[in-house]
Coordinates of C-alpha atoms in Angstrom, one line a residue:
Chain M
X1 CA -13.5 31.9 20.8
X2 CA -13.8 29.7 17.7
X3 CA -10.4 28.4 18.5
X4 CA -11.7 26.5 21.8
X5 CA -14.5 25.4 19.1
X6 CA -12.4 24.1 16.7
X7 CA -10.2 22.3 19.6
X8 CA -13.2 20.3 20.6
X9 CA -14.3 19.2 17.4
X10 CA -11.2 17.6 16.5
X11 CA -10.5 16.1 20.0
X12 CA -13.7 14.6 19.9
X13 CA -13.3 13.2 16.9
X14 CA -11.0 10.9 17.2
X15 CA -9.0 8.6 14.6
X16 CA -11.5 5.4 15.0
X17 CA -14.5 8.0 14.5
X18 CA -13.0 9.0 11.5
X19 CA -12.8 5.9 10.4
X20 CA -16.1 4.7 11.3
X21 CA -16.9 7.9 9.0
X22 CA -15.4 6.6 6.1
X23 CA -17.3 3.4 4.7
X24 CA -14.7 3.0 2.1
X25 CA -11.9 2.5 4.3
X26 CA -13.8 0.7 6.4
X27 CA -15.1 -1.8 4.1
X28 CA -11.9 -1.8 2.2
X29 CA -10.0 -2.7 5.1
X30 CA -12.2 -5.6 6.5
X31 CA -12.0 -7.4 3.4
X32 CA -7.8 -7.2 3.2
X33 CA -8.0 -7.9 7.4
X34 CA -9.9 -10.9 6.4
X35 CA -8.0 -11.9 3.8
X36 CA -4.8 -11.4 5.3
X37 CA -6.5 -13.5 7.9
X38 CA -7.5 -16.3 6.4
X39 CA -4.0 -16.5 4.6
X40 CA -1.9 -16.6 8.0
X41 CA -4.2 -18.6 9.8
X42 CA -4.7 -21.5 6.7
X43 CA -3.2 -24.3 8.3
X44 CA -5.8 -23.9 11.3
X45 CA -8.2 -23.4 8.8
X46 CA -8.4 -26.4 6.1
X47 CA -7.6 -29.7 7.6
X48 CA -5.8 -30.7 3.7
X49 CA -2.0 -30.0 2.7
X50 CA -2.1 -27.8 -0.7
X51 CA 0.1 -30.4 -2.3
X52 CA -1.7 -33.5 -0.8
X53 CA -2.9 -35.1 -4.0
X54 CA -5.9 -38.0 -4.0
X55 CA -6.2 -39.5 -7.7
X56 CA -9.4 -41.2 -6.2
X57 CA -11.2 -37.8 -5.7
X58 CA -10.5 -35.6 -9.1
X59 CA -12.2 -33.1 -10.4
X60 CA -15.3 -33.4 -7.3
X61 CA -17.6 -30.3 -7.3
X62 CA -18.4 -28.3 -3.9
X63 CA -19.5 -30.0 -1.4
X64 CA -19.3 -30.0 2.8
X65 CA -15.9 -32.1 3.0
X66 CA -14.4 -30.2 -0.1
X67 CA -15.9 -26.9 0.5
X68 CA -15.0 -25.2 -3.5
X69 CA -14.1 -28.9 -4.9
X70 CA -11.5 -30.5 -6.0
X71 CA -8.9 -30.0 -9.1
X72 CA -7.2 -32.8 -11.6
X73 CA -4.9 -34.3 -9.3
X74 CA -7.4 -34.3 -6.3
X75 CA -6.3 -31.4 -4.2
X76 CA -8.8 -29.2 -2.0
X77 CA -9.2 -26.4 -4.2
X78 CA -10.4 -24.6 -1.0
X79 CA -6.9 -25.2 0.6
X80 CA -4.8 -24.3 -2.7
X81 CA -6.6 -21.3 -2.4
X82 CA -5.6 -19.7 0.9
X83 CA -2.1 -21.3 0.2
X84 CA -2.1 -19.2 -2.4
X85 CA -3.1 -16.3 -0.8
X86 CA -0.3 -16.6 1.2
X87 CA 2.0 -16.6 -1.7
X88 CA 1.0 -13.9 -4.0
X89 CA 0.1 -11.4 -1.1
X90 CA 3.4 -12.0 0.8
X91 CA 5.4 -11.6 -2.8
X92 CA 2.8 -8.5 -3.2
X93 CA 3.9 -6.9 0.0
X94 CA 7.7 -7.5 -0.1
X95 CA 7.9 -6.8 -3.5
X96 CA 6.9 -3.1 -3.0
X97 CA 9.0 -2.1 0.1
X98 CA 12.2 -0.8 -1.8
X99 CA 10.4 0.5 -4.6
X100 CA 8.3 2.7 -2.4
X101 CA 11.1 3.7 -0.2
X102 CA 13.1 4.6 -2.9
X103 CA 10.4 6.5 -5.5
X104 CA 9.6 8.4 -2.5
X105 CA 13.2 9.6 -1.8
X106 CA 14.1 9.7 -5.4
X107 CA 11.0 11.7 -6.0
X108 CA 11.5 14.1 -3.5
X109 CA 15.2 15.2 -4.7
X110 CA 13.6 16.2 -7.5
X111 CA 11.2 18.4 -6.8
X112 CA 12.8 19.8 -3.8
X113 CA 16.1 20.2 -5.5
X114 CA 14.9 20.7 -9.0
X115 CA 17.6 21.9 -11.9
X116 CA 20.0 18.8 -12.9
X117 CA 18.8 16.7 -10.0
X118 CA 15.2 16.8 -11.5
X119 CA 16.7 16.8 -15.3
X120 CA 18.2 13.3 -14.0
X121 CA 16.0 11.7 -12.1
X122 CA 12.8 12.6 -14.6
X123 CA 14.8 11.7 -17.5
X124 CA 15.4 7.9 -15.9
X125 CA 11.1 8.0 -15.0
X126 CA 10.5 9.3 -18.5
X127 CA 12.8 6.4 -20.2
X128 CA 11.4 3.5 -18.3
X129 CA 7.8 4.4 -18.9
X130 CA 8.9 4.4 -22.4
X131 CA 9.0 0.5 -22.2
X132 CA 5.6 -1.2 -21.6
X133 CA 5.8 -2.7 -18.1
X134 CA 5.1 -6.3 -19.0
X135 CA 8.0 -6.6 -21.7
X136 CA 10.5 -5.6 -18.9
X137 CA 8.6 -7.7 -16.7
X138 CA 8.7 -10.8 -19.2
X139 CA 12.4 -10.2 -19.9
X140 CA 13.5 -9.9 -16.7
X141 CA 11.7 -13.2 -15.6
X142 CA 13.3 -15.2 -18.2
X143 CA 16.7 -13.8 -17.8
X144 CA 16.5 -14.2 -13.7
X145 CA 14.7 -18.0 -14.4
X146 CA 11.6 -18.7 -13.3
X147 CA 10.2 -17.9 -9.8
X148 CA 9.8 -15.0 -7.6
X149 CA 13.2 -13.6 -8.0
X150 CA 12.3 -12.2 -11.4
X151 CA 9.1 -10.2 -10.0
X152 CA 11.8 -8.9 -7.1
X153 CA 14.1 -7.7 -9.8
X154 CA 11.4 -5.9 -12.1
X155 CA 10.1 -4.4 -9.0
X156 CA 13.2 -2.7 -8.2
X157 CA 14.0 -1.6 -11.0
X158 CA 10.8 -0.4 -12.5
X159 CA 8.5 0.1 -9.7
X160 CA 9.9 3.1 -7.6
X161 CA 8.6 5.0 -11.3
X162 CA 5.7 5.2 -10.1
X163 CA 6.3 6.8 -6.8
X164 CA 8.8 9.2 -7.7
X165 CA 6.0 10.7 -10.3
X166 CA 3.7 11.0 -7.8
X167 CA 6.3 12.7 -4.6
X168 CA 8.0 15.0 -7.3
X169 CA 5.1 16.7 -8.0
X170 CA 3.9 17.3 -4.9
X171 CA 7.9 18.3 -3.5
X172 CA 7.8 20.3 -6.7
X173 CA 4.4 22.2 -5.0
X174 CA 4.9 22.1 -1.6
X175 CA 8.3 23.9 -2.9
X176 CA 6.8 27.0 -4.2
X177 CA 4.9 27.3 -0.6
X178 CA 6.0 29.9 1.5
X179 CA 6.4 27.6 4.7
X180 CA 9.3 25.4 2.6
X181 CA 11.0 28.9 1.8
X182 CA 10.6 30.3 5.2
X183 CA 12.3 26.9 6.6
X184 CA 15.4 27.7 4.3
X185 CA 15.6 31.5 5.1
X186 CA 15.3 30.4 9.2
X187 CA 18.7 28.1 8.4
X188 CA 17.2 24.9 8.5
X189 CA 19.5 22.4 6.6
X190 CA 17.9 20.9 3.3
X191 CA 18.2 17.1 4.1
X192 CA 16.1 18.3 7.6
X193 CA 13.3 20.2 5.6
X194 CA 13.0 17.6 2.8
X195 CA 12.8 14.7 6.1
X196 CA 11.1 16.3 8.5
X197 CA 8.8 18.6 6.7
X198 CA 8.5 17.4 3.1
X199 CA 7.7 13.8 3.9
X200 CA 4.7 13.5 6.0
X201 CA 3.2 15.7 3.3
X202 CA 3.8 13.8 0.5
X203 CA 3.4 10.2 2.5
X204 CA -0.2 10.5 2.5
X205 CA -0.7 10.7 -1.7
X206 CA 2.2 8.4 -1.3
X207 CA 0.4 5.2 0.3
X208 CA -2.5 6.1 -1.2
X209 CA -0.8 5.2 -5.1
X210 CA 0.8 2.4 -3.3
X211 CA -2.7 0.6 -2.5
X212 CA -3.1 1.2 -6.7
X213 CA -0.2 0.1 -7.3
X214 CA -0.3 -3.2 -5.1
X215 CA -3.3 -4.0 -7.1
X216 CA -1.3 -3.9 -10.2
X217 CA 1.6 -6.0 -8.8
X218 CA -0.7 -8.5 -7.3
X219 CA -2.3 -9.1 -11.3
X220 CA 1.3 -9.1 -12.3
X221 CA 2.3 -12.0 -10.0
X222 CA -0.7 -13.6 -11.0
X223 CA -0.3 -13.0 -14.9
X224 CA 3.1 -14.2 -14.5
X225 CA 2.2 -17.4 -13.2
X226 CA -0.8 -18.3 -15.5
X227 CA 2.0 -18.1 -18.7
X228 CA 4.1 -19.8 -16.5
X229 CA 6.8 -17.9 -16.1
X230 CA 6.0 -16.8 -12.1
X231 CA 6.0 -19.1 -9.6
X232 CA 6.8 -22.2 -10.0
X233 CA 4.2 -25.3 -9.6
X234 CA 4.3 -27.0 -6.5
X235 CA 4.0 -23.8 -5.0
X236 CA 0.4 -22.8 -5.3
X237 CA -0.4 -19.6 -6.7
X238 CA -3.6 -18.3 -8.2
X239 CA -2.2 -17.5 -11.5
X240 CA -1.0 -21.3 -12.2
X241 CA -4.2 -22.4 -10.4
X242 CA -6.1 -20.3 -13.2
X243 CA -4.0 -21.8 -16.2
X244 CA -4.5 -25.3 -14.8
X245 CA -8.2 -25.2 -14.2
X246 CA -8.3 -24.2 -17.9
X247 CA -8.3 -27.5 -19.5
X248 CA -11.7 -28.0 -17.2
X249 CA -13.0 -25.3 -18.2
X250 CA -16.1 -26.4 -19.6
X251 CA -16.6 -29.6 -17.0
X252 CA -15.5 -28.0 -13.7
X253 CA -15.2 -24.2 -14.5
X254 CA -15.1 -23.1 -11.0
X255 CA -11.6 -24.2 -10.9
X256 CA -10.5 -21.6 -13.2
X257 CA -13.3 -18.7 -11.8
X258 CA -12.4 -18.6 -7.8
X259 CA -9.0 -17.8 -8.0
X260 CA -9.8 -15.5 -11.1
X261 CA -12.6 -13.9 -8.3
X262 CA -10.1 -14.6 -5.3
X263 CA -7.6 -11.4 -7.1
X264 CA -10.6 -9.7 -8.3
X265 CA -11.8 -9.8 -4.6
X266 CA -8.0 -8.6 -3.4
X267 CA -8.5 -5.6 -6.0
X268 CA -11.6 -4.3 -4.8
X269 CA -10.2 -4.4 -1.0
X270 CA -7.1 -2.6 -2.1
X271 CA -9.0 -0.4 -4.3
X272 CA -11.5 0.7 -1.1
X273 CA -8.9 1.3 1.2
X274 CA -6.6 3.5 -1.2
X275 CA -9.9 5.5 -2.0
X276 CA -11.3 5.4 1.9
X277 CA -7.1 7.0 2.9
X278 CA -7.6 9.5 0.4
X279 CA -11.2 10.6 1.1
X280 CA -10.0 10.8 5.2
X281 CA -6.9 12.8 4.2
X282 CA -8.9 14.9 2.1
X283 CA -11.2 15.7 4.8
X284 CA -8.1 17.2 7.0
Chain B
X1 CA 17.4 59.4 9.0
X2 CA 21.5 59.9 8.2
X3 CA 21.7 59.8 11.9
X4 CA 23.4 55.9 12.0
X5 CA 25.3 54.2 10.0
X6 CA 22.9 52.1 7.5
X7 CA 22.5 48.5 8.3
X8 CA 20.7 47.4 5.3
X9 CA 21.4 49.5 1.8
X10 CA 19.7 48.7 -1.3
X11 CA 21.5 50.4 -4.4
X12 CA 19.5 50.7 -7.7
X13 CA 18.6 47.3 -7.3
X14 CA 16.6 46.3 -10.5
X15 CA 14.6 42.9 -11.4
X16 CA 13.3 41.2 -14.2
X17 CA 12.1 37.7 -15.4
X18 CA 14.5 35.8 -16.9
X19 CA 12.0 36.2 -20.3
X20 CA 13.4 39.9 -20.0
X21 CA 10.2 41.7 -18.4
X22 CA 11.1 44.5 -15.8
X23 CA 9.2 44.1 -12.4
X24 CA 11.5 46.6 -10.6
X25 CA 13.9 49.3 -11.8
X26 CA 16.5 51.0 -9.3
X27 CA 15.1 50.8 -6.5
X28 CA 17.5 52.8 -3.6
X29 CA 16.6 52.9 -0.1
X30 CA 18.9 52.5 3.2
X31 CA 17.4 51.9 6.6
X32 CA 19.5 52.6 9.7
X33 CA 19.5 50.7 13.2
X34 CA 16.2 50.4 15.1
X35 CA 14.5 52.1 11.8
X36 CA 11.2 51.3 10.6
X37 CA 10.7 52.1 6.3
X38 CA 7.1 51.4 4.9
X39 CA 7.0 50.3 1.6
X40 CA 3.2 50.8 0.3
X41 CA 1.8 51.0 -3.3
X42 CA -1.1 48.8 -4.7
X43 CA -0.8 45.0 -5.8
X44 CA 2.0 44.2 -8.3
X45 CA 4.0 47.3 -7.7
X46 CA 7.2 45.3 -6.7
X47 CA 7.2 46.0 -3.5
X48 CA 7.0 42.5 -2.2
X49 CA 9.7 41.3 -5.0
X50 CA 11.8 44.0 -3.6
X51 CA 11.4 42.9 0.3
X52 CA 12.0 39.0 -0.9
X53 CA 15.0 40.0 -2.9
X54 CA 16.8 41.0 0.5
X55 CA 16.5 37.3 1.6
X56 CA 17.2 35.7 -2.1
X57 CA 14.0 35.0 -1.7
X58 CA 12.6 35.8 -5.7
X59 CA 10.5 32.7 -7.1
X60 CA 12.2 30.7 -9.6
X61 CA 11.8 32.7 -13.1
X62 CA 12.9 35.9 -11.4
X63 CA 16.6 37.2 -11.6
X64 CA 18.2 40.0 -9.8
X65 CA 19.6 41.7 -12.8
X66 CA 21.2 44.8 -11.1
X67 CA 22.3 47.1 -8.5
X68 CA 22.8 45.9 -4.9
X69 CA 22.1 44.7 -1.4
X70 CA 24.0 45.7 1.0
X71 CA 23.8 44.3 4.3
X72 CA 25.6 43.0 7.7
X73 CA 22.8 41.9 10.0
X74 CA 20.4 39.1 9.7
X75 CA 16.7 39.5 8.9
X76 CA 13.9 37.4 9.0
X77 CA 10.8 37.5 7.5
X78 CA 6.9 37.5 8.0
X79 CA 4.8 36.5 5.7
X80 CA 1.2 37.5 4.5
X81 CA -0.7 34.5 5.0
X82 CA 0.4 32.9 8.4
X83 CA -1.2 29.5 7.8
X84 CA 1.0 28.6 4.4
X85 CA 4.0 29.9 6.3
X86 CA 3.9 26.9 8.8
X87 CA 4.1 23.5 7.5
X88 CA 0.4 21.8 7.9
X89 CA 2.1 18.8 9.4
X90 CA 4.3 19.8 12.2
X91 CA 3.2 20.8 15.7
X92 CA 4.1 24.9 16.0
X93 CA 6.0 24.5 19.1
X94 CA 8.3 21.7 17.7
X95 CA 8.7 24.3 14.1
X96 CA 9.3 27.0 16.5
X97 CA 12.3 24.8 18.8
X98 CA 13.9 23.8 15.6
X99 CA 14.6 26.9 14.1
X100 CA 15.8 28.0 17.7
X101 CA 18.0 25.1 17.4
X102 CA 19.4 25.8 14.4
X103 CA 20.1 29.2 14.4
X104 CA 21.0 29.9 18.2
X105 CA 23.1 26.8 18.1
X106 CA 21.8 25.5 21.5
X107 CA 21.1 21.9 22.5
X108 CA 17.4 20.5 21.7
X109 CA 16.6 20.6 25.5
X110 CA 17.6 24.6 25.7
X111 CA 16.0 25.3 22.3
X112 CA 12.5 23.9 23.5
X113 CA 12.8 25.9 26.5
X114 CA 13.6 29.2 24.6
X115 CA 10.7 28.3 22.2
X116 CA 8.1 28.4 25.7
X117 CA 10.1 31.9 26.2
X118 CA 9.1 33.4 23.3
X119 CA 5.5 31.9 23.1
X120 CA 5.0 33.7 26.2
X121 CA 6.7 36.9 25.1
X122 CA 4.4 36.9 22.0
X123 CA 1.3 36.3 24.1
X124 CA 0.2 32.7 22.9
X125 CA -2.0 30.7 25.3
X126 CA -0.1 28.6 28.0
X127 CA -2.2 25.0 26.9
X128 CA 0.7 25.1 24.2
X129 CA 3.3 24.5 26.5
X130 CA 1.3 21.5 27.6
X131 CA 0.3 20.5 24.8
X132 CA 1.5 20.9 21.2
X133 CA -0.5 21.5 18.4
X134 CA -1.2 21.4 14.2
X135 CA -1.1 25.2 12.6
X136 CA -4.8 23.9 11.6
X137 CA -5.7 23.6 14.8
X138 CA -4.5 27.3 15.4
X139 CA -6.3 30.8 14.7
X140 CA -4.8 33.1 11.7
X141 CA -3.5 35.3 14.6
X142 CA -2.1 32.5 16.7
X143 CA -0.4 30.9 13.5
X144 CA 0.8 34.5 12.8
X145 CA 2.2 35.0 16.0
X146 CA 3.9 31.3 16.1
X147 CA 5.4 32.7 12.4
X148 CA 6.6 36.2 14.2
X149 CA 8.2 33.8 17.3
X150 CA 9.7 31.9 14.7
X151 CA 11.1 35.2 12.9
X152 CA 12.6 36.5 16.5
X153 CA 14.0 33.0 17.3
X154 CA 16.4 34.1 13.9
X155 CA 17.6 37.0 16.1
X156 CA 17.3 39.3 13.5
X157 CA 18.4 43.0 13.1
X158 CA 16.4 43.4 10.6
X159 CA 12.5 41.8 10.3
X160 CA 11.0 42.4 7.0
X161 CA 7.1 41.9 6.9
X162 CA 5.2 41.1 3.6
X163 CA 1.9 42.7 4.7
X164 CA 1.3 40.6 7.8
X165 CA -2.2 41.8 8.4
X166 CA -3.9 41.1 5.2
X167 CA -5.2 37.7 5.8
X168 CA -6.5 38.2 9.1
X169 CA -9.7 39.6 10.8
X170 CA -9.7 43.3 11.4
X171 CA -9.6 43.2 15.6
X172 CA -6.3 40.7 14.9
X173 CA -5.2 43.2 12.9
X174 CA -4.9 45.6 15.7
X175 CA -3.8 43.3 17.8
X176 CA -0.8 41.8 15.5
X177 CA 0.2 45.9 15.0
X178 CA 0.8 46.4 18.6
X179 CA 2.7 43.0 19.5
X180 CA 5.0 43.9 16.7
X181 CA 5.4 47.3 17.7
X182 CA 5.9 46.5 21.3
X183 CA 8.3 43.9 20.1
X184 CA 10.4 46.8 18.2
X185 CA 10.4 48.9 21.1
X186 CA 11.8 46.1 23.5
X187 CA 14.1 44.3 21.0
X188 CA 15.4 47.5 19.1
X189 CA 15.3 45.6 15.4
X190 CA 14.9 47.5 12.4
X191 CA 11.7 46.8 9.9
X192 CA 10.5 46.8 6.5
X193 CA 7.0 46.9 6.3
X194 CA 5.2 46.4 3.1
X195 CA 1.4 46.6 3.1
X196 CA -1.0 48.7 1.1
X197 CA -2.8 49.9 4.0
X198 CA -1.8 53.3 4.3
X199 CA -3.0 53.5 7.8
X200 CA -0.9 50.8 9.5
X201 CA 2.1 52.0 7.5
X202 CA 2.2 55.1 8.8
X203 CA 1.8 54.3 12.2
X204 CA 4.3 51.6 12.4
X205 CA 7.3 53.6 10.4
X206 CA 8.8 57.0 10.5
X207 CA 9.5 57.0 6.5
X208 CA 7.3 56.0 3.8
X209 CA 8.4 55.1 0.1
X210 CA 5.5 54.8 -2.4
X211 CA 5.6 52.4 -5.1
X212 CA 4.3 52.2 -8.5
X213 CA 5.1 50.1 -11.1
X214 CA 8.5 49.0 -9.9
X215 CA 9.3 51.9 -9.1
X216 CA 9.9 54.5 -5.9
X217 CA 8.0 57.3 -7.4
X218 CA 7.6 59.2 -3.7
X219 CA 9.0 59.4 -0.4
X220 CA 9.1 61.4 3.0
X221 CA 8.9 61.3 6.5
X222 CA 5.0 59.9 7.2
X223 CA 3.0 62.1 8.5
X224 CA 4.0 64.7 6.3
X225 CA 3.8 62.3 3.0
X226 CA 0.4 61.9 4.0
X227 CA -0.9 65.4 4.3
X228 CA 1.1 67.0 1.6
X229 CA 1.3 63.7 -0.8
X230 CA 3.5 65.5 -4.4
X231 CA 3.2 62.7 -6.6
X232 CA -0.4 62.4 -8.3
X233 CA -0.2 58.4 -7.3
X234 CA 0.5 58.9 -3.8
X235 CA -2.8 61.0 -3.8
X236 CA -4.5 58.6 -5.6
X237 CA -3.3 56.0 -3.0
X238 CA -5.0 57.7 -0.4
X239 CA -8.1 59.1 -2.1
X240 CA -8.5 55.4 -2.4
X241 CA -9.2 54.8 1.0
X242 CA -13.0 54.7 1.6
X243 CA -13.5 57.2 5.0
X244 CA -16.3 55.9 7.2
X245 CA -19.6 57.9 6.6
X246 CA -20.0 58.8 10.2
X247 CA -16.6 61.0 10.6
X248 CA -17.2 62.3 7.2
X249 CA -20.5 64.4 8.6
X250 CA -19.1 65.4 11.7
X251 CA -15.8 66.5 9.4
X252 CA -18.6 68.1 7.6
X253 CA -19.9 70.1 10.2

């Protein structure tokens, strides 16, 4: 029977296979692993302090005790580096919790309920997308002072948008499939279908906008910080590390270019993952 | 057929888009207890609005806009295409024990056991009381018989089925037919059977309505609809059906 076929087939190919199959993902997710590696692990890494300044080295190109240099005041540029790391990606990551939770939820009262519920909710969506995202993002900052609190804010407020776009279209669709009706007709209580049933469908297109999306947050932080109005300077972060190397820029332009490459790097790892998750869910 | 008292009665029951387009126009049938009504005519002849409308089952855009449905039993429904009647991402067995659960009002332990029940009674292989499995993972007939089990776990006095052999191979087919009629027989339910295979309806029910159009334009007792069809349609319905060469030379003969 092709049944007993089709059973074998998908035992034997289990998750890590699939994986292995997917060099997107694969890659993708070696590069974040390593990064988020590097960024728990930097005080066993660098033997410097990111803040431990030495006027007598400034401004030293590569070399084996400084592996990337260092910058005006003396610091390892190296150790800034993964401190920063630690910074953005942990802001990155915190920062997108709610807002995923709740665009998901949001998004899938809409589409499941539809009429007034969906009139709200895609009326809010449709105002705030209105607004560019970096005014709100700029006001918000100064209002909130500078510092991570501002990114927090925006996030909450702006960055479920995204999410609930994406989970009330699919609700929307999965809606009009006979399995979402047949729940309903078999007595099945709304909040049950739209938990049990709707959400592991849409989770999947879910996480994979929230790998885009993390991408965009992580060059907000980072834009944020190079005008000045992110985090705030002893703290390092790649965005101030950028604006600071910029005076340099002609003597010691490295200063400026690895954490410039250190988010492009972060963007291509997200980037690979989100399309390596899609790629394996299309597959199913 | 006047025999019972009706348990389902549908009174000129008409429906339209809400743009104003007629898809059905007074539509009046009644079907008694244990009954089986066929409801055949080709694709877009309203027959499947009319068998959703007994559920309040009519996509968004389409509005009951008169007559009536009477009724004082449950039904349940199954559906054409067994696959995108189970959700992709749920084990059958654990779809199966909720609706239990939620319409037999037992405890989640009892539900799971009534589930194994009726996977047996519907002939399902015993691996999926071991172990659970995706609809994907399932054959078109298995996945229509989980959908069936799911129907029966509603209790229903009434199953309506929306053609529940068109998506699936011909030997399933068969195979579907008889656990559905062997169900009747043991349960007693009534049925409304739409398809627009002439054949299967008028082996699984006594009466036969023929639409076209939105319209009843013939009905009658089977057997006798079939070999005396009155309206030009009905004959036309059944010319339609290609014989098989071989019977046609020994009919020949």
């Amino acid at each position: 029977m092709n049944t007993t076929l089709l059973d074998l087939q998908q035992e034997n190919q289990g998750v890590l296979k699939r994986i292995l199959n997917t060099p997107s993902l694969l890659v993708g997710s070696i590069m974040f692993l390593l990064l988020i590696g590097v960024a728990v692990f930097a005080p066993f890494i660098t033997p410097f302090e990111p803040s431990e300044q030495n006027l007598y080295a400034i401004l030293q190109p590569p070399s084996s005790e400084h592996w990337l240099g260092t910058d005006q005041l003396g610091r390892d540029l190296f150790t800034r580096l993964i401190y920063a790391a630690r910074t953005d990606l942990k802001i990155m990551v915190l920062a997108e919790i709610i807002p995923f939770c709740t665009g998901i939820f949001l998004g899938m009262l809409a589409g499941y309920y539809g009429k007034w519920v969906d009139t709200v909710i895609s009326l809010v969506t449709d105002t705030f997308i209105a607004f560019p995202f970096y005014l709100i993002v700029i006001i918000v900052a100064f209002a909130s002072g500078a510092g991570q609190k501002g990114i927090y804010i925006t996030f909450i407020l702006v960055g479920w948008i995204v999410f609930a776009r994406v989970t009330r279209g699919l609700s929307a669709s999965f809606r009009k499939q006979e399995w979402v009706a047949s729940a309903q007709t078999m007595g099945i209580p709304g909040v049950k279908i739209i938990l049990r049933h709707l959400l592991p469908n849409v989770l999947p297109q879910a996480v994979v906008v929230l790998m885009t999306d993390m991408v965009g947050l992580l060059v907000a932080i980072v834009t944020l910080g190079y005008l000045g109005i992110g985090i705030a300077p002893p703290t390092p972060d790649w965005g101030t590390m950028i604006s600071d190397g910029q005076s340099f820029i002609t003597t010691a332009w490295w200063l400026s270019a690895v954490p410039g490459i250190a988010v492009v790097y972060t963007g291509i790892a997200l980037s690979l993952v989100g399309d390596g998750l899609a790629d394996l869910w299309r597959r199913k | 057929m006047m025999a019972t008292n009706p348990i389902l009665e549908i009174e000129n029951l008409s429906l339209a888009t809400s743009a104003g387009k007629s898809l059905v126009t007074n539509v009046n049938f009644s079907l008694g207890k244990g009954e089986s009504l066929g409801l055949v005519g080709e694709s877009g002849s309203g027959k499947s609005l009319t068998l959703r409308s007994i559920l309040g089952l009519l996509p968004r855009g389409v509005e009951q806009v008169g007559g009536a449905i009477r009724s004082d039993v449950r039904s349940a429904m199954i559906f054409q295409d067994p696959r995108g009647a189970l959700d992709p991402l749920c084990p059958v067995v654990r779809q199966l024990a909720e609706v239990v659960y939620y319409r037999q009002n037992v405890s989640r332990k009892a539900s799971r056991t009534i589930a194994l029940e009726l996977l047996e009674m519907l002939g399902l292989p015993d691996s999926l009381k071991q172990k659970d499995r995706y609809p994907s993972q399932l054959s078109g007939g298995q996945c229509q018989r989980i959908v069936i089990a799911m129907a029966l776990a509603c209790k229903p006095g009434i199953l309506l089925c929306d053609e529940p052999t068109t998506a699936l191979d011909v030997t399933v087919q068969k195979q579907i037919i008889d656990t559905i009629t062997r169900l009747q027989q043991e349960l007693g339910f009534a049925m409304v059977f739409v398809t627009h295979n002439l054949a299967i309806a008028s082996t699984m029910c006594s009466t036969l309505c023929v639409m076209k159009e939105g319209q009843i334009v013939e009905r009658g007792e089977s057997l006798s609809l079939l070999q005396n069809p009155q309206h030009s349609y009905t004959q036309m319905l059944i010319h339609s059906v290609l014989p098989l060469p071989e019977l046609e030379r020994g009919a020949g003969v």
